[in-house]
XYZ file of N, CA and C in Angstrom:
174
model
N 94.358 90.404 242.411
C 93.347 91.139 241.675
C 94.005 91.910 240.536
N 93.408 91.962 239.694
C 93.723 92.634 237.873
C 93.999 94.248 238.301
N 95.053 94.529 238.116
C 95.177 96.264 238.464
C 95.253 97.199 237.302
N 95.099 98.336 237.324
C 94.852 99.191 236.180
C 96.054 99.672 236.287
N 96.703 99.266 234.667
C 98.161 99.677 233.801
C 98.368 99.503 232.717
N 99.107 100.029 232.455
C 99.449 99.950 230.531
C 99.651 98.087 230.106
N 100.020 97.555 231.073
C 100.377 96.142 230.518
C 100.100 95.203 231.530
N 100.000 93.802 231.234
C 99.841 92.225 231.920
C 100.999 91.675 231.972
N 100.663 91.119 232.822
C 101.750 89.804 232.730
C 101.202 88.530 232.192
N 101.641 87.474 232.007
C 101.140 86.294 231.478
C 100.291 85.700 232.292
N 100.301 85.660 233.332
C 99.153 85.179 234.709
C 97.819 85.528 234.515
N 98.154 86.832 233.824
C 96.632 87.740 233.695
C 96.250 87.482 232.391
N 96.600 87.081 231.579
C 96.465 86.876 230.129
C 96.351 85.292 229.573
N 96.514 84.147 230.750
C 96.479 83.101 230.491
C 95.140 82.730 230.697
N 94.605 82.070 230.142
C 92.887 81.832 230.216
C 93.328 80.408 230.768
N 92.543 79.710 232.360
C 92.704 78.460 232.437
C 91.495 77.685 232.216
N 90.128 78.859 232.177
C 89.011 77.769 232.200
C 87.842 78.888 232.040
N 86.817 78.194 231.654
C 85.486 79.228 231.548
C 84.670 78.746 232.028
N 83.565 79.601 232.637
C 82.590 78.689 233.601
C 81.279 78.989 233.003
N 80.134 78.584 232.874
C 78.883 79.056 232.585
C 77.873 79.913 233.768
N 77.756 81.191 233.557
C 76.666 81.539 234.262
C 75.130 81.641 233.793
N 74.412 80.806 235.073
C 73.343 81.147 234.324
C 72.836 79.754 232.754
N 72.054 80.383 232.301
C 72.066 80.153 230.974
C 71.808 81.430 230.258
N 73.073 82.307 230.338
C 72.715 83.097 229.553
C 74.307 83.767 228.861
N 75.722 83.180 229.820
C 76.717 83.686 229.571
C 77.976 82.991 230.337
N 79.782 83.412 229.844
C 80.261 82.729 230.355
C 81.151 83.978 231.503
N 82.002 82.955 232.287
C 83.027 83.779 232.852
C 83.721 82.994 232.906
N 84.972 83.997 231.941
C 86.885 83.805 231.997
C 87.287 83.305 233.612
N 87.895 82.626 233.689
C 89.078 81.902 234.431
C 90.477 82.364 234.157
N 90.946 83.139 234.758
C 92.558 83.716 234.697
C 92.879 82.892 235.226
N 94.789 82.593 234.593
C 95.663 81.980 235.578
C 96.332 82.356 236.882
N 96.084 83.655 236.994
C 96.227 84.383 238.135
C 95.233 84.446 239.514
N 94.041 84.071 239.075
C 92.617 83.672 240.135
C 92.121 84.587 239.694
N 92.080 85.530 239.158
C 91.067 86.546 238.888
C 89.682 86.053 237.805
N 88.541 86.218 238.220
C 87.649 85.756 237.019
C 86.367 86.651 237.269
N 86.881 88.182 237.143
C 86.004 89.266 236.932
C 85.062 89.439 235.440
N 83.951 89.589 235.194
C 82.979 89.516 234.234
C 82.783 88.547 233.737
N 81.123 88.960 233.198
C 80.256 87.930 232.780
C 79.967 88.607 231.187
N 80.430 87.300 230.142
C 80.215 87.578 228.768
C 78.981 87.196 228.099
N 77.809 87.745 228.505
C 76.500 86.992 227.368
C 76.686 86.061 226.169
N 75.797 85.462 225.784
C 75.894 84.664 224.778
C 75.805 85.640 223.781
N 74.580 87.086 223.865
C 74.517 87.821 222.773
C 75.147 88.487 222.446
N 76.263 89.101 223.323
C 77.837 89.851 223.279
C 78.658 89.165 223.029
N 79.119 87.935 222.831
C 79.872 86.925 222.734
C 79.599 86.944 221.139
N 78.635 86.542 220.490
C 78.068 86.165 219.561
C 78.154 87.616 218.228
N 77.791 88.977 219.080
C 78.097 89.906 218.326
C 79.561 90.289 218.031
N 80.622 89.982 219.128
C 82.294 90.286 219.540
C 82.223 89.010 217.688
N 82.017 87.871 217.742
C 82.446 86.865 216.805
C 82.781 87.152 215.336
N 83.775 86.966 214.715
C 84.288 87.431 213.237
C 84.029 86.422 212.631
N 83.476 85.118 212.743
C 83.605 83.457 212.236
C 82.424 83.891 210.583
N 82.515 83.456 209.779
C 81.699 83.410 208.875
C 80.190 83.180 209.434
N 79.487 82.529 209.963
C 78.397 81.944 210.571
C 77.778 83.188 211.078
N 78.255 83.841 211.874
C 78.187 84.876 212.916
C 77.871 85.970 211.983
N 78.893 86.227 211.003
C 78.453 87.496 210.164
C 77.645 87.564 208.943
N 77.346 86.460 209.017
C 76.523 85.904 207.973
C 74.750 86.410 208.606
N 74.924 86.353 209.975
C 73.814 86.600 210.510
C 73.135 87.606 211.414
N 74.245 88.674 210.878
C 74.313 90.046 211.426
C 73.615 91.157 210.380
N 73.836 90.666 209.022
C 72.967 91.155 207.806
C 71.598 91.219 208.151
């Protein structure tokens, strides 16, 4: 399990896979087994810097 500290190790920071919950959002896959939270599509979408994304935040 992910513990609270100033830093990770690579286990915790390696993304192996994302899963869909729902139809509404995803959840991270750590390389460590941990795959705590669920990212909305509309938090996902607002987090996004891509041209497309901010194009449609205006």
């Amino acid at each position: 399990m992910l513990q609270s500290r100033e830093s990770l190790n690579v286990e915790e920071t390696t993304l192996v896979n994302i899963q869909p919950v729902g139809r509404y959002g995803l959840t991270p896959i750590w390389e460590d087994g941990h795959k705590t939270g669920i990212y909305t599509y509309e938090k996902l979408r607002a987090l996004c810097e891509c041209d497309e994304c901010r194009k449609s935040k205006r």
